[in-house]
Coordinates of C-alpha atoms in Angstrom, one line a residue:
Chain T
X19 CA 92.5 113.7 180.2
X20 CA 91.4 117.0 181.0
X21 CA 93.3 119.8 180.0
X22 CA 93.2 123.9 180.9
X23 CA 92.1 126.6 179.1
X24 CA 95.4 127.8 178.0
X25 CA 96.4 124.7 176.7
X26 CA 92.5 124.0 174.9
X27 CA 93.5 127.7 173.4
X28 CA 96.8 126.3 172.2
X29 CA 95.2 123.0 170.7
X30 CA 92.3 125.5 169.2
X31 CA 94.7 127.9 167.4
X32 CA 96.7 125.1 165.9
X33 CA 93.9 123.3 164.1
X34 CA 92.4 126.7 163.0
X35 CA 95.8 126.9 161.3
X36 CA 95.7 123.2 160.2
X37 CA 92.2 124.0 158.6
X38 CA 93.9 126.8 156.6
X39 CA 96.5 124.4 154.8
X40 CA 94.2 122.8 151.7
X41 CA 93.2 126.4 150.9
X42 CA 96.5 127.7 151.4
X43 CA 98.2 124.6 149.3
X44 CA 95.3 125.6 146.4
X45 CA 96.3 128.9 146.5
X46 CA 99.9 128.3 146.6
X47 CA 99.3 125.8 144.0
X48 CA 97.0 128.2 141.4
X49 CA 99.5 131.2 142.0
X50 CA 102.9 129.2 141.5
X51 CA 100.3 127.7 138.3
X52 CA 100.7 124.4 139.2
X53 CA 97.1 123.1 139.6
X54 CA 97.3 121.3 135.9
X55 CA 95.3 121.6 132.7
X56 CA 92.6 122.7 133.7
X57 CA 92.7 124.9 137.0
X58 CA 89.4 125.7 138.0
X59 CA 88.4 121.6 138.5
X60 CA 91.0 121.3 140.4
X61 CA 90.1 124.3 142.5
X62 CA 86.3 122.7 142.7
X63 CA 87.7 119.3 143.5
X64 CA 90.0 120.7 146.3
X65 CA 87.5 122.2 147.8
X66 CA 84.6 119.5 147.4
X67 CA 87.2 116.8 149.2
X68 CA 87.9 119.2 151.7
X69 CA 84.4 120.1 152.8
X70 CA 84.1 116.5 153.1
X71 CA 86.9 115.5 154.7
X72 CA 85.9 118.5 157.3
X73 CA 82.4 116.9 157.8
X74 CA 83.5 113.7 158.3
X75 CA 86.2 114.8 160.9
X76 CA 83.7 117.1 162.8
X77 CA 81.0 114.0 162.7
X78 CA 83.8 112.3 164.5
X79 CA 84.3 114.5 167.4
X80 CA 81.4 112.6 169.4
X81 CA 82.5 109.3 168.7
X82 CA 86.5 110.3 169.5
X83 CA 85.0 112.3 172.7
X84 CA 83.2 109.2 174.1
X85 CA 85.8 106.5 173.7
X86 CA 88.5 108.6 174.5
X87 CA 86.4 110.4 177.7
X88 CA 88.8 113.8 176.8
X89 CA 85.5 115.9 177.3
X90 CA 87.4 118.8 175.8
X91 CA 86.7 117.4 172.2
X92 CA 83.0 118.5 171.9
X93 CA 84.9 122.4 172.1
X94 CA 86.6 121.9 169.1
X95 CA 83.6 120.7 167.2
X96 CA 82.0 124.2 166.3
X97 CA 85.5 125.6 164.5
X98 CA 85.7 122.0 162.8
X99 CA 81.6 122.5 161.4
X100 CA 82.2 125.7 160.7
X101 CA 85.8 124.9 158.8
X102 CA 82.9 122.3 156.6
X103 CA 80.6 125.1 156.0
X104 CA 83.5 128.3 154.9
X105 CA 85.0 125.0 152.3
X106 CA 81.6 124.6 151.1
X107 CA 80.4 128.1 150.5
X108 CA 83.9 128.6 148.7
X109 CA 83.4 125.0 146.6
X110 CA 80.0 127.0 146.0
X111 CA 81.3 130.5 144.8
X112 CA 84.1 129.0 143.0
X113 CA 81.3 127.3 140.8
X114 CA 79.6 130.3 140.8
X115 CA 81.9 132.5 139.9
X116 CA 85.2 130.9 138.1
X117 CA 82.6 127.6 137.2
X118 CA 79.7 129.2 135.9
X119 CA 80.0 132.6 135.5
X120 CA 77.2 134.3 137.1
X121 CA 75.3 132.2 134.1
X122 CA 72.1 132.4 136.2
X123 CA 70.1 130.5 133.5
X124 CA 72.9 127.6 133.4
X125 CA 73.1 127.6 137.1
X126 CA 69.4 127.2 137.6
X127 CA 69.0 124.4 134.9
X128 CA 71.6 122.4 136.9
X129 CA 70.3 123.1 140.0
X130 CA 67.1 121.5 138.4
X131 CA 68.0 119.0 136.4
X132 CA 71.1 117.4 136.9
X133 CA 70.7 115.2 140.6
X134 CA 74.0 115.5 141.1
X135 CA 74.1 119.6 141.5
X136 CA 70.3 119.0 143.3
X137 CA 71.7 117.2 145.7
X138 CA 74.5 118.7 146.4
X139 CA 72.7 122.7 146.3
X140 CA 70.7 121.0 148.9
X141 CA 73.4 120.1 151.4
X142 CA 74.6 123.7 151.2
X143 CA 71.7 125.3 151.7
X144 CA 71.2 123.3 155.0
X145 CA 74.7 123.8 156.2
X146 CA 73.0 127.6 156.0
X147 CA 71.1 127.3 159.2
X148 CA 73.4 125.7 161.1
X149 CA 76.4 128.0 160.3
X150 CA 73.9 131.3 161.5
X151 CA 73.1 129.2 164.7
X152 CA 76.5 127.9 165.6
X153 CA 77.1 130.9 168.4
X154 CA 76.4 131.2 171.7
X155 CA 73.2 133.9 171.2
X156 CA 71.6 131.6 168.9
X157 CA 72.4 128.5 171.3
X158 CA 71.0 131.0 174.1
X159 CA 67.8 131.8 172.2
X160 CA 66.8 128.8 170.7
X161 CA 67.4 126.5 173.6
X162 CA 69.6 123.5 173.8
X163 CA 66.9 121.2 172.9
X164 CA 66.2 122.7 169.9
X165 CA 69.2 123.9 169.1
X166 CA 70.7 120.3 169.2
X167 CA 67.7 119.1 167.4
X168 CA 68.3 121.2 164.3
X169 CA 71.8 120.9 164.8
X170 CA 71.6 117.2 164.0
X171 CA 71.0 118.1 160.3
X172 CA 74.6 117.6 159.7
X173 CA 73.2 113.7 159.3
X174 CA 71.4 114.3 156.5
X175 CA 73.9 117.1 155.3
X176 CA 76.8 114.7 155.6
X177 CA 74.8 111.6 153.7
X178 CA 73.5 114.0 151.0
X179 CA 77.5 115.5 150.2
X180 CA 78.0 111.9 149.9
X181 CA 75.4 111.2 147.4
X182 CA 76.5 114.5 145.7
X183 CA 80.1 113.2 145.1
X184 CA 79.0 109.7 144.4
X185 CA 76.7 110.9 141.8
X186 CA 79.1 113.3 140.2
X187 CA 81.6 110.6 139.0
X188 CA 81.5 109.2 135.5
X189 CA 82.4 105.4 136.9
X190 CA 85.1 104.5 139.4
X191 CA 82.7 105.4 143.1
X192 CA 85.9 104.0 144.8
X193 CA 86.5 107.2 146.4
X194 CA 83.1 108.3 147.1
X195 CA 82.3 104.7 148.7
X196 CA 85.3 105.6 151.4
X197 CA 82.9 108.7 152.4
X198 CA 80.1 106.6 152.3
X199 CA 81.6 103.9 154.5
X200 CA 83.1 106.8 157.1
X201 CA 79.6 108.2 157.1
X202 CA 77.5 105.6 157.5
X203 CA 80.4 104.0 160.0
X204 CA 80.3 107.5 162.3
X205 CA 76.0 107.7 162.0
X206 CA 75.8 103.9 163.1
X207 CA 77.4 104.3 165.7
X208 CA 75.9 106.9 167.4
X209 CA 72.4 104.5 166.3
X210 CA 74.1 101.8 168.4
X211 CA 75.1 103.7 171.1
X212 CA 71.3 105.6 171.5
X213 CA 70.1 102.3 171.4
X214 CA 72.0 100.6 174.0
X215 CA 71.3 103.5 176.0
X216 CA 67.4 103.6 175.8
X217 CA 67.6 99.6 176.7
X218 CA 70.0 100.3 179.6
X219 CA 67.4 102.9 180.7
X220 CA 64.6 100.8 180.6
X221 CA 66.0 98.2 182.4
X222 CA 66.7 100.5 185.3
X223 CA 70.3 101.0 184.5
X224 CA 69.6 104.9 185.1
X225 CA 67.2 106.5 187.7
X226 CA 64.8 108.4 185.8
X227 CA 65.3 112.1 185.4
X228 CA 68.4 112.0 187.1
X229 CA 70.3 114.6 185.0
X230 CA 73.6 113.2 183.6
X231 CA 77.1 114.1 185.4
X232 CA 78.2 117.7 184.1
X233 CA 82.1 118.0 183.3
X234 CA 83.6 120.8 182.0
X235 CA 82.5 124.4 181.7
X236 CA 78.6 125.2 182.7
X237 CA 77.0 127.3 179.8
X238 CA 73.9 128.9 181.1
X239 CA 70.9 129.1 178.9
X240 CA 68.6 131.4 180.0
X241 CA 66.0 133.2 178.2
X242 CA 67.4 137.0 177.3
X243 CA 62.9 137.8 176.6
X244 CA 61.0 138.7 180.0
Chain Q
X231 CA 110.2 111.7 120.5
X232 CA 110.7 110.2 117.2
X233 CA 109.6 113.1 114.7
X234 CA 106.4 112.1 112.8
X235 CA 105.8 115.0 110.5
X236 CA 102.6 115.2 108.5
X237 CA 101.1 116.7 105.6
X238 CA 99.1 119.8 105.9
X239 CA 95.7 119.2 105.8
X240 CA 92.4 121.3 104.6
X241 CA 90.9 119.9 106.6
X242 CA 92.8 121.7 110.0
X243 CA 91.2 124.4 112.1
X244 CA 93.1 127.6 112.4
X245 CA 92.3 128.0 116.4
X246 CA 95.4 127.7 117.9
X247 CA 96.5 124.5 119.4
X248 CA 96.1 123.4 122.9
X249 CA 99.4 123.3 124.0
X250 CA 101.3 119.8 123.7
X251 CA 101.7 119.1 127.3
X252 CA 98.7 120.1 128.2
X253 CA 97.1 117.7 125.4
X254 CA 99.6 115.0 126.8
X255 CA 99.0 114.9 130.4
X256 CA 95.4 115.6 130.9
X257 CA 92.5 113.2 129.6
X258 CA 90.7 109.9 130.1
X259 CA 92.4 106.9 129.7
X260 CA 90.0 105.0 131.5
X261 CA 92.1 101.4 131.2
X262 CA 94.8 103.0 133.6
X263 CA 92.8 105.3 136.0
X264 CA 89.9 106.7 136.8
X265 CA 91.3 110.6 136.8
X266 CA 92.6 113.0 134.4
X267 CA 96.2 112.1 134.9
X268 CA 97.0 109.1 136.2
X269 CA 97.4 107.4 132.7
X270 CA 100.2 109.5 132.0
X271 CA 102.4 107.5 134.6
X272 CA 101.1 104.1 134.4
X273 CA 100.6 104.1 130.4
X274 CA 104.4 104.1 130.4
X275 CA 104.3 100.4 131.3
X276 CA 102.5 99.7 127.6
X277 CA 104.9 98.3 125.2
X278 CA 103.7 99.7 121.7
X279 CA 106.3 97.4 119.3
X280 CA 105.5 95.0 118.1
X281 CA 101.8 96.2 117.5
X282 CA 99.7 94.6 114.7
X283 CA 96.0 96.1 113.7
X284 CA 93.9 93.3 113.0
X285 CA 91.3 94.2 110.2
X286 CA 88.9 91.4 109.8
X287 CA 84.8 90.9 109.3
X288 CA 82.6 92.0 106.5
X289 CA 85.6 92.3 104.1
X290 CA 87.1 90.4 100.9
X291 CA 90.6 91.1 102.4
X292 CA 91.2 90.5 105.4
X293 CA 94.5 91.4 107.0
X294 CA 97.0 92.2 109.5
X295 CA 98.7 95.4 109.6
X296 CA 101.9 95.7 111.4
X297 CA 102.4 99.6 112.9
X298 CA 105.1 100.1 111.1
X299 CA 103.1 99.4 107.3
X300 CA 100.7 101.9 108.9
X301 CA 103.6 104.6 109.6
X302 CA 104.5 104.2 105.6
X303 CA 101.6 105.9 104.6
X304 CA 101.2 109.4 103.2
X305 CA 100.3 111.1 106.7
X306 CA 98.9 114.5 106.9
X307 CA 98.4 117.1 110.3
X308 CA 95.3 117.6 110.8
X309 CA 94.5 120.2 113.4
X310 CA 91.0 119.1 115.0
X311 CA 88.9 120.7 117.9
X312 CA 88.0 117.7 120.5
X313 CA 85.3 117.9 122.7
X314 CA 85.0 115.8 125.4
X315 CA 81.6 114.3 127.1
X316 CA 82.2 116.3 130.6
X317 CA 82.4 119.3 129.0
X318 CA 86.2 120.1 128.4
X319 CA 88.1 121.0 125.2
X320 CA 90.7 121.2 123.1
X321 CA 92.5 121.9 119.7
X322 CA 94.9 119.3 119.1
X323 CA 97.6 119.0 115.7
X324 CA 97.4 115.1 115.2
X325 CA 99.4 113.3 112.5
X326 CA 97.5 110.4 111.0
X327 CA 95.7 109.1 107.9
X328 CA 92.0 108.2 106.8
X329 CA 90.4 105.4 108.3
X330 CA 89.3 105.2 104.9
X331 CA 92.2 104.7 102.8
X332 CA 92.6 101.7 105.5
X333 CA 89.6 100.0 104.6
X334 CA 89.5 100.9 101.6
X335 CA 92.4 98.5 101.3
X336 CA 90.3 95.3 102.9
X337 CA 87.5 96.0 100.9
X338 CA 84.7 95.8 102.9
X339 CA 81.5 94.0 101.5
X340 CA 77.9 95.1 101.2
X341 CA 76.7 94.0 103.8
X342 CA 78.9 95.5 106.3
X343 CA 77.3 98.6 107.7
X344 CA 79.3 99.1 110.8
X345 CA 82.7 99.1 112.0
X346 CA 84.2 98.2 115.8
X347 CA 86.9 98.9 117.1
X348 CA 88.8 97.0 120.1
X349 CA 91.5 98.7 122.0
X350 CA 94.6 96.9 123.7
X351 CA 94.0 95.5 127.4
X352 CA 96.1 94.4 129.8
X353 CA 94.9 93.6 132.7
X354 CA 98.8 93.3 134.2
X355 CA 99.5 97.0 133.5
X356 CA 95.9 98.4 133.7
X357 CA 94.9 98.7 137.1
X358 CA 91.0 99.7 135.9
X359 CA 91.0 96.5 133.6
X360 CA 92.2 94.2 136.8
X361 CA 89.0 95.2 138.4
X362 CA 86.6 94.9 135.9
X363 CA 85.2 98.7 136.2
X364 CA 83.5 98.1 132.6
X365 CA 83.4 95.4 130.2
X366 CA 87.1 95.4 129.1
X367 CA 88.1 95.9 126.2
X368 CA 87.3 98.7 125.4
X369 CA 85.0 98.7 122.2
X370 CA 83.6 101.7 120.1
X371 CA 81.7 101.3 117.2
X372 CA 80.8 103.6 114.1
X373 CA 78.3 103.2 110.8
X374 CA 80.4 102.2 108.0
X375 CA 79.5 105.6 106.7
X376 CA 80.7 107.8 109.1
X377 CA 83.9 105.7 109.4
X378 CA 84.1 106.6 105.6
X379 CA 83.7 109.9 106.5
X380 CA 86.9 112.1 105.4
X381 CA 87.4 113.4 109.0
X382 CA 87.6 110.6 110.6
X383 CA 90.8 110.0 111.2
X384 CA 93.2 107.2 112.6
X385 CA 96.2 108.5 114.3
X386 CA 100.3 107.8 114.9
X387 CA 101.5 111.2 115.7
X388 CA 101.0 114.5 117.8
X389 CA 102.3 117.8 117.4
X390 CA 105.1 116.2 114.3
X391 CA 106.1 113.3 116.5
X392 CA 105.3 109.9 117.2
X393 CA 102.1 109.8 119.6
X394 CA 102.7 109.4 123.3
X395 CA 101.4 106.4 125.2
X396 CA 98.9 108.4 127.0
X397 CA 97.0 109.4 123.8
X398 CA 96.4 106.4 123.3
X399 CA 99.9 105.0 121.0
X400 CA 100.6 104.3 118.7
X401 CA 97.5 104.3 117.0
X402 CA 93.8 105.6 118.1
X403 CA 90.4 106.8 116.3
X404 CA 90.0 110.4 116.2
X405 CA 86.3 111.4 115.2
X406 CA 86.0 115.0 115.7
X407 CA 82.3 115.7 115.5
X408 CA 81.6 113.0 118.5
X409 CA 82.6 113.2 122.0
X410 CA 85.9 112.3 122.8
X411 CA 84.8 108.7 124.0
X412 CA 84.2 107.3 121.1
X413 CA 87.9 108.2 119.6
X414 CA 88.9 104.6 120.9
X415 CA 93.0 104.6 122.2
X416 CA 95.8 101.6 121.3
X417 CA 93.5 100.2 118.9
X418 CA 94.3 97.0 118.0
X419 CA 91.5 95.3 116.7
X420 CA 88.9 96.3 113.4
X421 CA 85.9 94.7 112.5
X422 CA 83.6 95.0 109.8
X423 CA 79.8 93.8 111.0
X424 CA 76.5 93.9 110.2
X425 CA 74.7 95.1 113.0
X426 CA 75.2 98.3 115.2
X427 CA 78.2 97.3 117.9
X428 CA 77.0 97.2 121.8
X429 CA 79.9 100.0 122.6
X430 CA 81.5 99.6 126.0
X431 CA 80.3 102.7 127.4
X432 CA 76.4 101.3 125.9
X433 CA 76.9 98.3 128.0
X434 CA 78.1 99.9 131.0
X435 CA 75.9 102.8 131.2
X436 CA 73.1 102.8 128.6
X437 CA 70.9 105.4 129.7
X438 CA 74.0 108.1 129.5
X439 CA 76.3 107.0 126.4
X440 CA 74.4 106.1 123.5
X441 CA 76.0 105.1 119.9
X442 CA 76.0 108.6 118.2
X443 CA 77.2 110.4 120.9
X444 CA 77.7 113.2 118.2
X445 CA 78.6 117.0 120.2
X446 CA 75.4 118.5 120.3
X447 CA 74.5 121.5 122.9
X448 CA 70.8 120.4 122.3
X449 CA 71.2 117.6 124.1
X450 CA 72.2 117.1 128.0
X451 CA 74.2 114.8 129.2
X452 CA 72.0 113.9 132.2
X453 CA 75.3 114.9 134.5
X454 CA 76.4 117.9 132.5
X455 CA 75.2 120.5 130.4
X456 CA 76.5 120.3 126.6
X457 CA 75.3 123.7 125.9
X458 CA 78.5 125.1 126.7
X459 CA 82.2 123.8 127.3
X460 CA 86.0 124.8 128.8
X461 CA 88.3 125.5 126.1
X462 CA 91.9 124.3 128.1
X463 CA 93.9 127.1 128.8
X464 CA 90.8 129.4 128.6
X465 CA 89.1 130.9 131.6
X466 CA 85.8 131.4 130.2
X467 CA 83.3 128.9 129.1
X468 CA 82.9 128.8 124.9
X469 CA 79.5 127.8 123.3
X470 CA 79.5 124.4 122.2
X471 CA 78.7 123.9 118.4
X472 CA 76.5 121.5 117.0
X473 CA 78.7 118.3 115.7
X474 CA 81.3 120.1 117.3
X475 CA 81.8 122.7 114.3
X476 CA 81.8 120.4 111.8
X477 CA 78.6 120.6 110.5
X478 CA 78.7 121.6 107.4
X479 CA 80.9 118.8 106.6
X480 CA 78.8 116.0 108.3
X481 CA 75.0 116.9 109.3
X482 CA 73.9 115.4 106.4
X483 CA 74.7 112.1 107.6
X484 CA 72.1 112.7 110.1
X485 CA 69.7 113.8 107.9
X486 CA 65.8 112.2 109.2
X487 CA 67.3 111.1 112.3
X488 CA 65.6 112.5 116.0
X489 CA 69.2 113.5 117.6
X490 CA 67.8 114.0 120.8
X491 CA 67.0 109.8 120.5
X492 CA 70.0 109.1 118.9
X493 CA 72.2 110.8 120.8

């Protein structure tokens, strides 16, 4: 189902909106003083589930693209990774800053020694790399190969926020196995599916080098250096 | 609720307390879910009359106590600070009694030198006990002398009235000094023994709960720092005291024991 510009602007503009609603409920919900006991969990929780609800959604923009053949899909994946990454630096800042306190020596020591902070300090800091790249100059200057290549560390990203969560409860992992079974669901099949393909290559499904059938809009990458 | 007004206590902090609904709907109640309030709801379903206190073991007199025996007894308020393990607390008026004055009554023999406690489960009303997340029920355990201890307290009542069902009604250990997992809920079940008590929490996750489990900043939790803590209704952090403030009153049971192995 293709669908025009105008109307892609249309569907854009509404999820940015949509994206805006579990922050806009927190805030809603801490000025109105409605977020319980003890406020600044539940602002850290909030925004913990909703980073991970955000990577989980944008690791299934591939999956929903291919099955569905709407091609249009992969062009709301960047707003959707980059919803994941403004979630997490807030779930960051709030423990920071309302958490922590600028308490640089606390901070550090749970960064170090409790696995579940480690882990989840880790994810962060990779989301870094792939929030500066995630416009067109970087695409441009890196190349697409690489570009996709280190964009692919939303695997490891997505598994480690996982771990972080799973790690972070005292007992019940019901929830946290949910995000484990979405993730490792959404990464096996894109396993499956590369799999299948290299066979069907082998076997001569493809011509080799033929370049695969472009739809959509033609980004040109060329090298801005002389 | 049923007013439940106790005699003041010595024994009471002066920090204000945390206030009552905040104390009612925010806590572990690990029988009826796995977050900080959905045992407010689903403890509703507990039926707390009849309730009888079985107090049995090492003693020359056993016996059964039915709630309302317990209720007849001189109660006082005593205003307590309670510290729990992932690093929240608060300052909370029970209404109770001495566990000691309890077994004092049963006299326990010399060679008791612990004391368990079992709390109510149900697996019909407790969605956590249905599915077996720990070894149900719920067990805690103290040395004989630290359940002798003047502060530790069992309690009825909160804030002058009867205590609601999410505190753990209508009766529950309240140990001050030691992280708010060992102040077992609905107790219904108290046994004098010989040898240290496998708690439920020791035999789901040794390597993180141990027996003393006394509040000690020194000491990690290896998910949390203890070093400091969230005072509810406060927005920033307090220092966590050793034995949770009440050191003066109980370090010396501790005295020649490595903490940081013990904990």
């Amino acid at each position: 189902m293709p669908i025009s510009d105008r109307q892609l602007a249309a569907v854009k503009a509404a999820l940015f909106l949509l994206c805006l609603v579990p922050l806009a409920r927190l805030g809603w919900d801490a000025w109105r003083n409605a977020l319980g006991p003890n406020p600044i969990e539940a602002i850290q929780r909030g925004l913990g589930l909703w980073t991970l609800n955000l990577l989980v959604i944008t690791l299934c923009v591939t999956p929903l693209r291919r099955l569905s053949g709407w091609a249009w899909l992969v062009r709301l994946r960047r707003m959707l990774g980059l919803y994941a990454f403004f979630y997490a630096a807030l779930h960051f800042a709030n423990y920071l800053w309302l958490d922590q306190f600028f308490d640089w020596n606390e901070i550090g020591r749970d960064i170090l020694k409790r696995p579940f902070i480690t882990v989840g300090f880790a994810a962060f800091v990779l989301l870094l790399p792939l929030a500066a790249t995630s416009n067109r100059h970087a695409l441009r200057r890196l190349g697409g190969r690489r570009w996709q290549a280190l964009h692919r560390s939303i695997y490891p990203i997505a598994i480690l926020a996982v771990i972080h969560y799973w790690w972070l409860v005292k007992r019940d992992v019901a929830t946290p196995a949910l995000y484990a079974i979405a993730v490792l669901a959404l990464l096996g099949l894109r396993a499956l599916w590369r799999d299948r393909e290299r066979r069907e290559q082998l076997a001569g499904k493809y011509a080799p080098q033929q370049p695969p059938r472009v739809r959509g809009r033609i980004i040109p990458i060329v090298s801005q250096r002389k | 609720a049923q007013g439940l007004p106790g005699r003041k206590s010595a024994l009471s902090t002066l920090e204000p307390p945390t206030p009552r609904d905040d104390i009612v709907n925010y806590g572990n109640f690990l029988e009826f879910a796995s977050d900080k309030f959905g045992h407010v709801e689903r403890s509703q379903a507990m039926a707390v009359r009849p309730w009888t206190v079985t107090v049995d073991g090492l003693v020359a007199k056993p016996r059964r106590f039915a709630i309302e025996d317990l209720l007849r007894l001189p109660l006082e308020e005593r205003i307590y600070r309670h510290r729990c393990v992932e690093g929240w607390s608060m300052v909370v008026p029970w209404v109770g009694f001495p566990l000691a004055s309890l077994l004092k009554q049963v006299e326990p023999l010399g060679s008791a030198k612990y004391v368990e406690f079992v709390s109510h489960a149900d697996p019909a009303i407790m969605p956590n006990v249905r599915r077996q997340l720990l070894d149900w029920p719920y067990l805690e355990g103290l040395r004989l002398d630290e359940a002798l201890h003047p502060l530790t307290l069992l309690a009825v009542g909160l804030y002058g009235e009867v205590l609601p069902k999410s505190n753990g009604a209508p009766l529950r250990l309240v140990v001050p000094w030691k992280y708010g997992y060992k102040s077992a809920k609905s107790v219904v079940a108290i046994r004098l023994v010989e040898r240290e008590p496998r708690t439920i929490w020791m035999k789901g996750v040794p390597e993180e709960y141990g027996f003393y489990a006394n509040v000690n900043p020194a000491v990690d939790h290896p998910r949390w720092s203890q070093k400091r803590e969230r005072r509810i209704g406060e927005f920033f952090k307090r220092d966590t005291l050793p034995f949770n403030g009440y050191a003066d009153q109980v370090a010396q049971l501790y005295a020649g024991m490595d903490l940081r192995k013990s904990f």
